[in-house]
PDB file of C-alpha atoms in Angstrom:
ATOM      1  CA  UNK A1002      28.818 -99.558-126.730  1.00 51.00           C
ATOM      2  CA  UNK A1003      27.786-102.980-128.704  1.00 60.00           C
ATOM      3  CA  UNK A1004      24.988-103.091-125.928  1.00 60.00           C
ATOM      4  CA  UNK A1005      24.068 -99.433-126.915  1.00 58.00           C
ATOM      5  CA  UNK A1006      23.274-100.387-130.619  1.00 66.00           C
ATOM      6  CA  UNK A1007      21.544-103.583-129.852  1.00 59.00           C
ATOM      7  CA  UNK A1008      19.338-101.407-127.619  1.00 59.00           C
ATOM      8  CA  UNK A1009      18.972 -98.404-130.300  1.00 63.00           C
ATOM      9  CA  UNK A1010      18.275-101.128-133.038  1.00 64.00           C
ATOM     10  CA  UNK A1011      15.303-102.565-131.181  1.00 67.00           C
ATOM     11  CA  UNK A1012      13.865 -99.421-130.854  1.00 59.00           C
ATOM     12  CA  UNK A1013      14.058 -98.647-134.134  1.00 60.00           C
ATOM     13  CA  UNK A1014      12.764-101.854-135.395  1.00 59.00           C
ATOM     14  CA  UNK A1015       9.441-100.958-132.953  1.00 62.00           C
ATOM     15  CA  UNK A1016       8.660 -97.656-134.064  1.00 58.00           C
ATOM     16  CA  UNK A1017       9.028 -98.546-137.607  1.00 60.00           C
ATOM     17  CA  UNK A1018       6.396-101.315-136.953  1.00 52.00           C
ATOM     18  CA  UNK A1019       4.079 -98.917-135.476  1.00 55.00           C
ATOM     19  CA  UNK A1020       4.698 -96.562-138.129  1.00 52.00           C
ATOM     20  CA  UNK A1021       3.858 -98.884-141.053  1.00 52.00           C
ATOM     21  CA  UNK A1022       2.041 -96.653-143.388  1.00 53.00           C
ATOM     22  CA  UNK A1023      -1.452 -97.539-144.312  1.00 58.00           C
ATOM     23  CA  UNK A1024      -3.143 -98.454-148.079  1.00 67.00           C
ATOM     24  CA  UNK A1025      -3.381 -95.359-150.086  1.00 66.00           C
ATOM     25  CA  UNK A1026      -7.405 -95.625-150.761  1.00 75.00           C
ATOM     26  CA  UNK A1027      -8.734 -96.033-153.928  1.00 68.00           C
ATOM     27  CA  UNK A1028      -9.485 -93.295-155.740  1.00 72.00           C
ATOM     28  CA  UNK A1029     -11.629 -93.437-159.160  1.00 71.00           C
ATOM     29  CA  UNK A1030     -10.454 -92.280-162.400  1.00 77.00           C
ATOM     30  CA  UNK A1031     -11.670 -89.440-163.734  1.00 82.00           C
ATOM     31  CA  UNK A1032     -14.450 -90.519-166.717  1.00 84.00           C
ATOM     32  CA  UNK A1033     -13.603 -89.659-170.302  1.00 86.00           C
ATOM     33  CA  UNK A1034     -15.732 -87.346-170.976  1.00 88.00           C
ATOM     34  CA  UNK A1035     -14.657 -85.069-167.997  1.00 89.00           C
ATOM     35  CA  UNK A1036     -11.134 -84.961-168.834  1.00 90.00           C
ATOM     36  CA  UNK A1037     -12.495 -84.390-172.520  1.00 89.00           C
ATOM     37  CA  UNK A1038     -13.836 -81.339-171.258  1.00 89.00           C
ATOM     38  CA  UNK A1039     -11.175 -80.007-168.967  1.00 91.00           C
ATOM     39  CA  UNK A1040      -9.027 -79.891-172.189  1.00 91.00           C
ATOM     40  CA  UNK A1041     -11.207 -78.130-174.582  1.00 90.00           C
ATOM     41  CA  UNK A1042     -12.185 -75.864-171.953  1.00 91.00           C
ATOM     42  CA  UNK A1043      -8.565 -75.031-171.745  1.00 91.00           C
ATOM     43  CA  UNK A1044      -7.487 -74.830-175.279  1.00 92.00           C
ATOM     44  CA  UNK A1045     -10.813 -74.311-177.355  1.00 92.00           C
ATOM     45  CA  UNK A1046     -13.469 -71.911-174.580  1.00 90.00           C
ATOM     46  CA  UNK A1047     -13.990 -69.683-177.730  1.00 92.00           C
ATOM     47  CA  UNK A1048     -15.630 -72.720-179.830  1.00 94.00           C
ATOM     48  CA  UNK A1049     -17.042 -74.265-177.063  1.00 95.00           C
ATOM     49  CA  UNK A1050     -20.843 -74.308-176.401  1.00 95.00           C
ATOM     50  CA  UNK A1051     -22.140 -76.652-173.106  1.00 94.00           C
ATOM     51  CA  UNK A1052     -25.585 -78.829-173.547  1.00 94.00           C
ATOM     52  CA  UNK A1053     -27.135 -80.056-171.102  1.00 91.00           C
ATOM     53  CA  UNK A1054     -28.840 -83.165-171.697  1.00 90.00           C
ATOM     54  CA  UNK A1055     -30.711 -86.201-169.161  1.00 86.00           C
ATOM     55  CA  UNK A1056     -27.367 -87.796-168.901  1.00 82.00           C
ATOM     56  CA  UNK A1057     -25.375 -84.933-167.826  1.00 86.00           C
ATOM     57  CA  UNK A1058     -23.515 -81.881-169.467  1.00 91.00           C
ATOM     58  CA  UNK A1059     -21.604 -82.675-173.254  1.00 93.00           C
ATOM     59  CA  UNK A1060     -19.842 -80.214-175.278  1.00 95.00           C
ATOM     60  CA  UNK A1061     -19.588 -79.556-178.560  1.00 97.00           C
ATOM     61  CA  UNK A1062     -17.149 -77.619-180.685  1.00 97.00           C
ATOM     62  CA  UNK A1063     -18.553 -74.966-183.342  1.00 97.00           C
ATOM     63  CA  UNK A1064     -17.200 -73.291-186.163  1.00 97.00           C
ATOM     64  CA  UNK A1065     -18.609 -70.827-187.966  1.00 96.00           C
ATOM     65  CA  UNK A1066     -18.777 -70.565-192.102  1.00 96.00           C
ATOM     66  CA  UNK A1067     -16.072 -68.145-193.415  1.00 96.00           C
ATOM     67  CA  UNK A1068     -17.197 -68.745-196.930  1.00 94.00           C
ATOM     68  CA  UNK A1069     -19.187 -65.892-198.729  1.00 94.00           C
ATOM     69  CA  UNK A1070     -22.179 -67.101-198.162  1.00 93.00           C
ATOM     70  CA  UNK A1071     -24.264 -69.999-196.103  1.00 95.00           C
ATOM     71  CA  UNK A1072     -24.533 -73.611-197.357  1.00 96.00           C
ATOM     72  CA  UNK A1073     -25.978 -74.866-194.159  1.00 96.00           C
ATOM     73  CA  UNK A1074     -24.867 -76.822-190.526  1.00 97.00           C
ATOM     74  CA  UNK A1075     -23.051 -80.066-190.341  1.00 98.00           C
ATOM     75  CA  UNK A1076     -23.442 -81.891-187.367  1.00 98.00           C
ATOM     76  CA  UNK A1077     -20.067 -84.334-186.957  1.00 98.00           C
ATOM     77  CA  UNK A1078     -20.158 -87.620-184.471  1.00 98.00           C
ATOM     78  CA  UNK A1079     -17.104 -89.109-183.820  1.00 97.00           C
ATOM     79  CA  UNK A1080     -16.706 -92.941-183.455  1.00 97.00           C
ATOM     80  CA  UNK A1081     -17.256 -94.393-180.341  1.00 96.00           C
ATOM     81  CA  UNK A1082     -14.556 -93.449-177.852  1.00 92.00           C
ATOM     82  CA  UNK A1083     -13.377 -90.621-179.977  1.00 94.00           C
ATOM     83  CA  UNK A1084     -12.790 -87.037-178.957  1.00 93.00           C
ATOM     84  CA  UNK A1085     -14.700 -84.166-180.755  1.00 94.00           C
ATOM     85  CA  UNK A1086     -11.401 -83.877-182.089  1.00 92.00           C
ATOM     86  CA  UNK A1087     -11.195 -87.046-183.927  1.00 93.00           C
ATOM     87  CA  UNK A1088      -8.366 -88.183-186.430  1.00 93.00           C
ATOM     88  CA  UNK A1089     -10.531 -90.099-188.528  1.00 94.00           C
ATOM     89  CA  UNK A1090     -10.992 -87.206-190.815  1.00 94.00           C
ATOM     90  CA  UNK A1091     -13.999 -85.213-188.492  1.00 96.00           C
ATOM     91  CA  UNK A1092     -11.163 -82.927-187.456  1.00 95.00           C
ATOM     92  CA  UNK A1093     -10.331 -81.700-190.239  1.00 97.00           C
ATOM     93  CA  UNK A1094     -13.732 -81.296-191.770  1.00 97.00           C
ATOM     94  CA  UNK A1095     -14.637 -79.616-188.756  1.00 97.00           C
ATOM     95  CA  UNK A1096     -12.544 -76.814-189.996  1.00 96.00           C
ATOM     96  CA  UNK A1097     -12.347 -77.318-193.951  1.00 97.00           C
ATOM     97  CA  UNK A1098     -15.925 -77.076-194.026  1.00 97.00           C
ATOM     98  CA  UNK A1099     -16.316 -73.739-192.963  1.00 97.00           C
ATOM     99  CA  UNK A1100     -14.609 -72.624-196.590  1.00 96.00           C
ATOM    100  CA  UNK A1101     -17.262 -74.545-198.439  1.00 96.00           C
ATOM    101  CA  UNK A1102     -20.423 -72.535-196.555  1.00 96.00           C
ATOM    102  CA  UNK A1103     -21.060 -74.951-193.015  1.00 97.00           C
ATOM    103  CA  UNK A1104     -21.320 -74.138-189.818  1.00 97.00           C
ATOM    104  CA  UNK A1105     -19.680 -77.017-188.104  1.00 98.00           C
ATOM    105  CA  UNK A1106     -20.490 -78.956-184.792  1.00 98.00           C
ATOM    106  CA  UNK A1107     -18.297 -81.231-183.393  1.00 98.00           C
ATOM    107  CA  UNK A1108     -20.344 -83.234-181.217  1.00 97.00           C
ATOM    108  CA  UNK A1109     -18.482 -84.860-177.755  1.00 96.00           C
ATOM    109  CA  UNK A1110     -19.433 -88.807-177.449  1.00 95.00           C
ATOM    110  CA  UNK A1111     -20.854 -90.638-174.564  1.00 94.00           C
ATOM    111  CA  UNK A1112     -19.018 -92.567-171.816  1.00 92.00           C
ATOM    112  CA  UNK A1113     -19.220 -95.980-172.575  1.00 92.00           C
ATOM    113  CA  UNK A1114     -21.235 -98.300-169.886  1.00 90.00           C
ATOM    114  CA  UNK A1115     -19.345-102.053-169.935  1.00 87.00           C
ATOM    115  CA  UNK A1116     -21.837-102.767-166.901  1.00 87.00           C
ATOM    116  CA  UNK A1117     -24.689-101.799-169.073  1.00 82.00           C
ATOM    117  CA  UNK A1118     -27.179-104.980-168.483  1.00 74.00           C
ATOM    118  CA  UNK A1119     -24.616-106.848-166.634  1.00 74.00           C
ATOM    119  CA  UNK A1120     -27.343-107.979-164.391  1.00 68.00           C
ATOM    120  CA  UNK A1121     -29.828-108.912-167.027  1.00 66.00           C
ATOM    121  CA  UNK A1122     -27.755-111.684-168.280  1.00 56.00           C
ATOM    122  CA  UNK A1123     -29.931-114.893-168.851  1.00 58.00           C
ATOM    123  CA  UNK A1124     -28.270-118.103-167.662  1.00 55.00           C
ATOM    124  CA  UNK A1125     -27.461-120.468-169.802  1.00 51.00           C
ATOM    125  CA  UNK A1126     -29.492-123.426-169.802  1.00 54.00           C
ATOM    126  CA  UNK A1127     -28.745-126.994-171.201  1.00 57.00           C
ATOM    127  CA  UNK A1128     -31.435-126.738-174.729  1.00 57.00           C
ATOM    128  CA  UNK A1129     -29.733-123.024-174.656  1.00 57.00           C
ATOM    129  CA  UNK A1130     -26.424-122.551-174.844  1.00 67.00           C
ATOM    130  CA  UNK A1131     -25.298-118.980-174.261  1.00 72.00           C
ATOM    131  CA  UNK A1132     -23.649-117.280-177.921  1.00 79.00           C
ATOM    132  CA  UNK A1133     -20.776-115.175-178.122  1.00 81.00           C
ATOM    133  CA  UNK A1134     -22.817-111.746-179.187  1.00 83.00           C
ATOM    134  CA  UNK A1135     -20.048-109.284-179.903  1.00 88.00           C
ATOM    135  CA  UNK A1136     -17.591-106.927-178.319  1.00 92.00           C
ATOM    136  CA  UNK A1137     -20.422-104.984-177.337  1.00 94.00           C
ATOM    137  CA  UNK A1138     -23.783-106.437-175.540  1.00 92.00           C
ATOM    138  CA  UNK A1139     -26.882-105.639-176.975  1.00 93.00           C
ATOM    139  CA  UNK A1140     -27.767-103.341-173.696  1.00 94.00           C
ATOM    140  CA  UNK A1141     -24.468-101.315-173.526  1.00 95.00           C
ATOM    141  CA  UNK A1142     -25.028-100.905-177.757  1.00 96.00           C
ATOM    142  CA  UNK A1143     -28.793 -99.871-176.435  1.00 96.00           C
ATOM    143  CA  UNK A1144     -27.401 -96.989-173.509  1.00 96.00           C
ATOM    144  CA  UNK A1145     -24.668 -95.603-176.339  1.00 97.00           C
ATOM    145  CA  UNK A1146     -27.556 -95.082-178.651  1.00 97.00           C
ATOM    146  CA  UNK A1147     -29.357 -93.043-176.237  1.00 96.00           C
ATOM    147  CA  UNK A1148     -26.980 -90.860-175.105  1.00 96.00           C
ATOM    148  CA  UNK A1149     -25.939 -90.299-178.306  1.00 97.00           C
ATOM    149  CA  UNK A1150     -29.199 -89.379-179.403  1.00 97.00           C
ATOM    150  CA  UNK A1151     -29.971 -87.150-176.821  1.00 96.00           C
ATOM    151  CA  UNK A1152     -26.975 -85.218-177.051  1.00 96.00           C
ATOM    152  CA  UNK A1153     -27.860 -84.684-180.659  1.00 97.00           C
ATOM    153  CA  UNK A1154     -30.942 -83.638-180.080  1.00 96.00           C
ATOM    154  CA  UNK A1155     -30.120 -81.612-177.498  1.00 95.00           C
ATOM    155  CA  UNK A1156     -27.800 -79.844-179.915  1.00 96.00           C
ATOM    156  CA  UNK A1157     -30.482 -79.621-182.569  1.00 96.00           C
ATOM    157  CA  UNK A1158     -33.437 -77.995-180.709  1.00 94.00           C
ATOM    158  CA  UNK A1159     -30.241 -74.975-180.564  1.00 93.00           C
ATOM    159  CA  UNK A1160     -29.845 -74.692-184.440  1.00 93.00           C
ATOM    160  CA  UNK A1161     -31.402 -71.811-186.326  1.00 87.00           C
ATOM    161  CA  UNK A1162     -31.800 -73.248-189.499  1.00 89.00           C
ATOM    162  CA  UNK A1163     -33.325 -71.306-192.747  1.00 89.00           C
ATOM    163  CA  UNK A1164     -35.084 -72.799-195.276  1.00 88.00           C
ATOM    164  CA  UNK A1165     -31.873 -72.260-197.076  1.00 90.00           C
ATOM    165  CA  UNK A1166     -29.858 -74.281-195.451  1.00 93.00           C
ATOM    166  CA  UNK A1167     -28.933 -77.889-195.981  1.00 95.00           C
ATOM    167  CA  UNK A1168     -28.348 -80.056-192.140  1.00 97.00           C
ATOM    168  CA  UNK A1169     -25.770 -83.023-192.707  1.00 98.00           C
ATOM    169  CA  UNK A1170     -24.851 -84.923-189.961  1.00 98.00           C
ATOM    170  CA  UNK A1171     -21.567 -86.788-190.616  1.00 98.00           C
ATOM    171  CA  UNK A1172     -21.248 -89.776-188.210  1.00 98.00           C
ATOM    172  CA  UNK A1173     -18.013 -92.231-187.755  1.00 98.00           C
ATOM    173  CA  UNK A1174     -17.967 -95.977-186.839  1.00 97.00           C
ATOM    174  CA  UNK A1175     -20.618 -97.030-184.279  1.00 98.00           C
ATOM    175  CA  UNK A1176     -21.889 -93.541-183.839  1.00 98.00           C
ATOM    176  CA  UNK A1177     -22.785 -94.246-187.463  1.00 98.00           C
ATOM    177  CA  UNK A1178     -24.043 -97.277-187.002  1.00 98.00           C
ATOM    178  CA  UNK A1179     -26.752 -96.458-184.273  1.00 98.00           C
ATOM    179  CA  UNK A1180     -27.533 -92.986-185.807  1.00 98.00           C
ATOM    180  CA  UNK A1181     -28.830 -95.457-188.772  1.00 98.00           C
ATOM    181  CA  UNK A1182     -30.910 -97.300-186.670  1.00 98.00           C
ATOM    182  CA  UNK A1183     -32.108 -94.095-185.555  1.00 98.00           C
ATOM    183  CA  UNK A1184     -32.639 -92.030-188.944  1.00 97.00           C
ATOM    184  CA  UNK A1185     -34.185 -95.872-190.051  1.00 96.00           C
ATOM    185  CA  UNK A1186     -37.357 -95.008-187.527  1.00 94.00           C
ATOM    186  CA  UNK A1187     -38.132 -92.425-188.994  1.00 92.00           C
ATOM    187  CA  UNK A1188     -37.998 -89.567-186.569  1.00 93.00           C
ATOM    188  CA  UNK A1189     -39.480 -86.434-186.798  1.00 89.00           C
ATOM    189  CA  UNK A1190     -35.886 -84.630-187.650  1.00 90.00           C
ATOM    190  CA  UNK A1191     -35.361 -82.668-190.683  1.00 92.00           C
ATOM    191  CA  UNK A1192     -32.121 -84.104-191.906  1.00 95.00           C
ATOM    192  CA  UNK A1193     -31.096 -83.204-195.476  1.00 97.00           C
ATOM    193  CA  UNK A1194     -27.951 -85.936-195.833  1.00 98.00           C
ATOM    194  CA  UNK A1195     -26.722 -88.112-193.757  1.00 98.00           C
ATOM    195  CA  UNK A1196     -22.783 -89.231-194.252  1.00 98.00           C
ATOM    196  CA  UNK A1197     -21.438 -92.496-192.787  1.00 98.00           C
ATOM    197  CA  UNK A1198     -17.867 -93.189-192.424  1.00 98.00           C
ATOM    198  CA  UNK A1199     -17.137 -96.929-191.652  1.00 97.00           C
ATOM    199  CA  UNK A1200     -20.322 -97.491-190.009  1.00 98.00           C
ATOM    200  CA  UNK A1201     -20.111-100.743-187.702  1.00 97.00           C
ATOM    201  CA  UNK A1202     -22.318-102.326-184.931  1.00 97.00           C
ATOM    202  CA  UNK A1203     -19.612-104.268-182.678  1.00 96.00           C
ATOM    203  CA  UNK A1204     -22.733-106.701-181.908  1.00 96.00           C
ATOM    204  CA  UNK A1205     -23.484-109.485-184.145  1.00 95.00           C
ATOM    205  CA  UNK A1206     -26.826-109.640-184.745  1.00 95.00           C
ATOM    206  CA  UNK A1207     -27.281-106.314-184.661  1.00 96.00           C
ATOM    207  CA  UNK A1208     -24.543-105.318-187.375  1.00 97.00           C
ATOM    208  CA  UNK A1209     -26.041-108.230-189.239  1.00 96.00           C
ATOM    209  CA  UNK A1210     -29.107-106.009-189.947  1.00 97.00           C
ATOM    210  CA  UNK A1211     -27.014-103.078-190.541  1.00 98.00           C
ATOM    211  CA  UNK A1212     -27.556-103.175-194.008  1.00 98.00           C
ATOM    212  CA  UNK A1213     -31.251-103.466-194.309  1.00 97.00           C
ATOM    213  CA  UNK A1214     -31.049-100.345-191.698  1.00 98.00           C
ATOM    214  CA  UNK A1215     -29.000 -98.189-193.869  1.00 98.00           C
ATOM    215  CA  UNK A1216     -31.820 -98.886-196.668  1.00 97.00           C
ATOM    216  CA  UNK A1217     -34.306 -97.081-194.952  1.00 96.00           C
ATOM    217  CA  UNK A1218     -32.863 -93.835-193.763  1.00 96.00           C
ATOM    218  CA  UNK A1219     -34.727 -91.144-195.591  1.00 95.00           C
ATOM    219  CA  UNK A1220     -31.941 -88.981-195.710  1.00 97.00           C
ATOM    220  CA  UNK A1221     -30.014 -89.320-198.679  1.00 97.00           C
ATOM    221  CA  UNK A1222     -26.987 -91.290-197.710  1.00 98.00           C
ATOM    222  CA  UNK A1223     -23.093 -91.152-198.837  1.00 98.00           C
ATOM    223  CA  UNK A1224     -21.735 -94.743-197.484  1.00 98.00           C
ATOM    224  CA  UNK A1225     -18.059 -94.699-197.442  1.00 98.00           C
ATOM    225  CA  UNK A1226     -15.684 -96.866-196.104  1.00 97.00           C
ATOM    226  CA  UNK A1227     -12.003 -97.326-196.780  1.00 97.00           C
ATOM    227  CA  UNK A1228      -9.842-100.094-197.685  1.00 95.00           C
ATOM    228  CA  UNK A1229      -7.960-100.533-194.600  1.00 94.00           C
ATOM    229  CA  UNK A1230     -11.064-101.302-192.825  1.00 95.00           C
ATOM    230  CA  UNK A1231     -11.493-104.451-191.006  1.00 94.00           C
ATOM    231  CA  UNK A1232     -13.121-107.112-193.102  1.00 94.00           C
ATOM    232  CA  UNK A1233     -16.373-107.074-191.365  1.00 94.00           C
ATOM    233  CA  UNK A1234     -16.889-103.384-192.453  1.00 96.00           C
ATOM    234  CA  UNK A1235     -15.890-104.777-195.806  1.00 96.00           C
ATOM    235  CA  UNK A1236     -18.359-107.797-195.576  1.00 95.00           C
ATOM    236  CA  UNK A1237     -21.297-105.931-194.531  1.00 96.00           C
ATOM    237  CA  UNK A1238     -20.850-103.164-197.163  1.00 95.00           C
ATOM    238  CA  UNK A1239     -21.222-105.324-199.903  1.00 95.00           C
ATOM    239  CA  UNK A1240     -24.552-106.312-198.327  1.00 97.00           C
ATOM    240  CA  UNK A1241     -25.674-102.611-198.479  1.00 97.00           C
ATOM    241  CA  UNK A1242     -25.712-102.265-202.237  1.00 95.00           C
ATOM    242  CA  UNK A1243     -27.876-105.137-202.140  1.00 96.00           C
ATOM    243  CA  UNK A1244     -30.397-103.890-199.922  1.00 97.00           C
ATOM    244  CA  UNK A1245     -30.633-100.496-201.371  1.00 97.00           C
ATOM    245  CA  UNK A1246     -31.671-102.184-205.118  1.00 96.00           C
ATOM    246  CA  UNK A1247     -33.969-104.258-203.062  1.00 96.00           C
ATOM    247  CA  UNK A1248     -36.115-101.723-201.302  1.00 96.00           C
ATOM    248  CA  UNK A1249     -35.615 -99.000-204.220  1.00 96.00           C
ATOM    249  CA  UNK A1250     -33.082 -96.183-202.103  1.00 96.00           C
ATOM    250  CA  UNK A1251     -32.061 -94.681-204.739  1.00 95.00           C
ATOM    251  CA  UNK A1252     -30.446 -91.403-202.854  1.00 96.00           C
ATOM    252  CA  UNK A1253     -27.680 -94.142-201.766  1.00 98.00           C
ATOM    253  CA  UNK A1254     -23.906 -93.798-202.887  1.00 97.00           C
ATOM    254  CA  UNK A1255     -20.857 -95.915-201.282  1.00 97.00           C
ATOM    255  CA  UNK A1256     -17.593 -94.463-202.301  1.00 97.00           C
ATOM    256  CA  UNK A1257     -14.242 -96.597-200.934  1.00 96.00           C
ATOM    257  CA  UNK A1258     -11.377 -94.306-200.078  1.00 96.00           C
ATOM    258  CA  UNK A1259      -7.641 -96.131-200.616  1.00 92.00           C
ATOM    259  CA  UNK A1260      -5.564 -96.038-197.441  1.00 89.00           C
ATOM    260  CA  UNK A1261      -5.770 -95.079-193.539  1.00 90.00           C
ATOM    261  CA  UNK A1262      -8.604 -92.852-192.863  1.00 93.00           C
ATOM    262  CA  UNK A1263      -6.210 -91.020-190.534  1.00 93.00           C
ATOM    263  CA  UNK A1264      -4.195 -89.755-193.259  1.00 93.00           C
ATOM    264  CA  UNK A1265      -4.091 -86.301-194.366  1.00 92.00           C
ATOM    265  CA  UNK A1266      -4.557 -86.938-198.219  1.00 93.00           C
ATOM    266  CA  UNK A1267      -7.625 -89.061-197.181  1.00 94.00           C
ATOM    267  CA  UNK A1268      -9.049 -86.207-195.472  1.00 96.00           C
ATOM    268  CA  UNK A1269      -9.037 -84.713-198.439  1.00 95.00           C
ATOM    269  CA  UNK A1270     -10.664 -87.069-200.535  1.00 96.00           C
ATOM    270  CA  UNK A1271     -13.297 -87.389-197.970  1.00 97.00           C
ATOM    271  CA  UNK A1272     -14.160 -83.929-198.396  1.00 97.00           C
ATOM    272  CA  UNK A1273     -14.507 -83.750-202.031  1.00 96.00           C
ATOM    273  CA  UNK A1274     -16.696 -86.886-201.545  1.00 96.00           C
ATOM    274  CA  UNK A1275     -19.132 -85.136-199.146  1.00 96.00           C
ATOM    275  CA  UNK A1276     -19.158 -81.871-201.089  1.00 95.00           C
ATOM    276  CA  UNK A1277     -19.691 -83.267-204.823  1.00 95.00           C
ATOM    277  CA  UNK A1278     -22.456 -85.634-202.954  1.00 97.00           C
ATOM    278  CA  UNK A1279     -23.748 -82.479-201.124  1.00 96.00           C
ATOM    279  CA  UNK A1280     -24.069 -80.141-204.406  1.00 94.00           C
ATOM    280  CA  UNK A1281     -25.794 -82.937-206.462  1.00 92.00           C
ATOM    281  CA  UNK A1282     -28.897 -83.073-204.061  1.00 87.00           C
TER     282      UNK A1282
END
């Protein structure tokens, strides 16, 4: 009987040698965006209108006015990373808008691309040393800008605009930031305001120039940022009031809002912001 179970062990041990099961493969994660769009498919198909752009299909979310009468379209670009859905106060003016006369678009955000230029690095040589540039390299800051851009214009070949009607674009953190940089070259875009909300470049040098950007949008521009911001928001907006006396922008406001700019009194505030800054133009 012992000899029975030494035999019966052995065979066991074999087979479960030869039955070793192999390395699940690797499977890649669904992107952002996709699973972005999955959900608001889902929960939001009545608001939901497809774009197709050169780097692939975004969404945006729309909302029509329920006010009396038409004020005009906001266009709203969350912060980098963000979903159209963002809690940084886009949200909710996605919907409290409509009272005050918009039709609202919430605008879905490019993927971000860490390997952007990752094989355009120069080496670092002895007389130059390489700098630390940022969160962000100049070339990933470069391919965010461009989808972002042509995803809004995508979106605003669509609009039927009146002469009536005022087109805001309200733009979050470095969505804000690089929609400066674009407004600042002067493209042929008929923008009536433009509204920044913590606008930030996460690359040195180019957040350095942020400032003297944000002086030459056309637009007329509402600046705000809040006090909870990170320093370097803090920093830089100081530098904005002085570039604005310096090259004469005199359509320029900055208004700082006390607290988290995910909290729902904030949201509020923000909104009477934008609208008293929308009715004075």
């Amino acid at each position: 009987m012992h000899f029975l179970s030494v035999v019966l062990y052995c065979v066991l041990f074999i087979f479960s040698l030869n039955s070793v099961a192999a390395p699940a493969p690797f499977v890649m994660p669904q992107p952002r965006t996709k699973i972005e769009q999955q959900d608001l498919a889902k929960y939001f198909s009545d608001k939901l209108i497809e774009l197709e752009t050169d780097n692939g299909k975004v969404v945006t979310l729309f909302s029509p006015y329920m006010s009396a009468s038409k004020r005009g379209v906001v266009i709203l670009l969350p912060g980098a990373g963000d979903s159209p859905l963002s809690v940084h106060g886009l949200s909710y003016l996605s919907q409290a808008l409509t009272d005050d006369g918009f039709d609202t678009y919430a605008l879905q955000t490019p993927e971000l691309n860490w390997q952007a230029g990752l094989f355009n690095i120069e080496q670092a040589t002895p007389d130059k040393e390489k700098v630390y540039a940022g969160p962000w390299s100049e070339a990933m800051l470069d391919d965010y800008k461009e989808q972002l851009i042509s995803s809004f214009d995508a979106l605003y070949q669509q609009l039927v605009i009146t002469n009536q009607d005022q087109v805001v674009v309200v733009a979050h953190g470095v969505s804000a930031g690089v929609f400066s940089e674009y407004l600042a070259s002067l493209p042929k875009t008929n923008i009536d305001a433009f509204i920044a909300i913590s606008a930030q470049l996460p690359n040195i040098d180019r957040n350095k120039h942020l400032p003297a950007v944000l002086s030459l949008v056309s637009p007329p521009l509402l600046d705000i940022i809040y006090s909870l911001d990170n320093p370097t928001i803090h920093n830089n907006a100081k530098q904005r009031k002085r570039w604005v006396l310096r090259n004469n922008k005199y359509d320029y406001r900055q208004r700082e809002l006390f607290g988290l700019s995910t909290e729902p009194r904030q949201h509020e505030r923000l909104r009477k912001e934008l609208d008293g800054f929308l009715r004075q133009l």
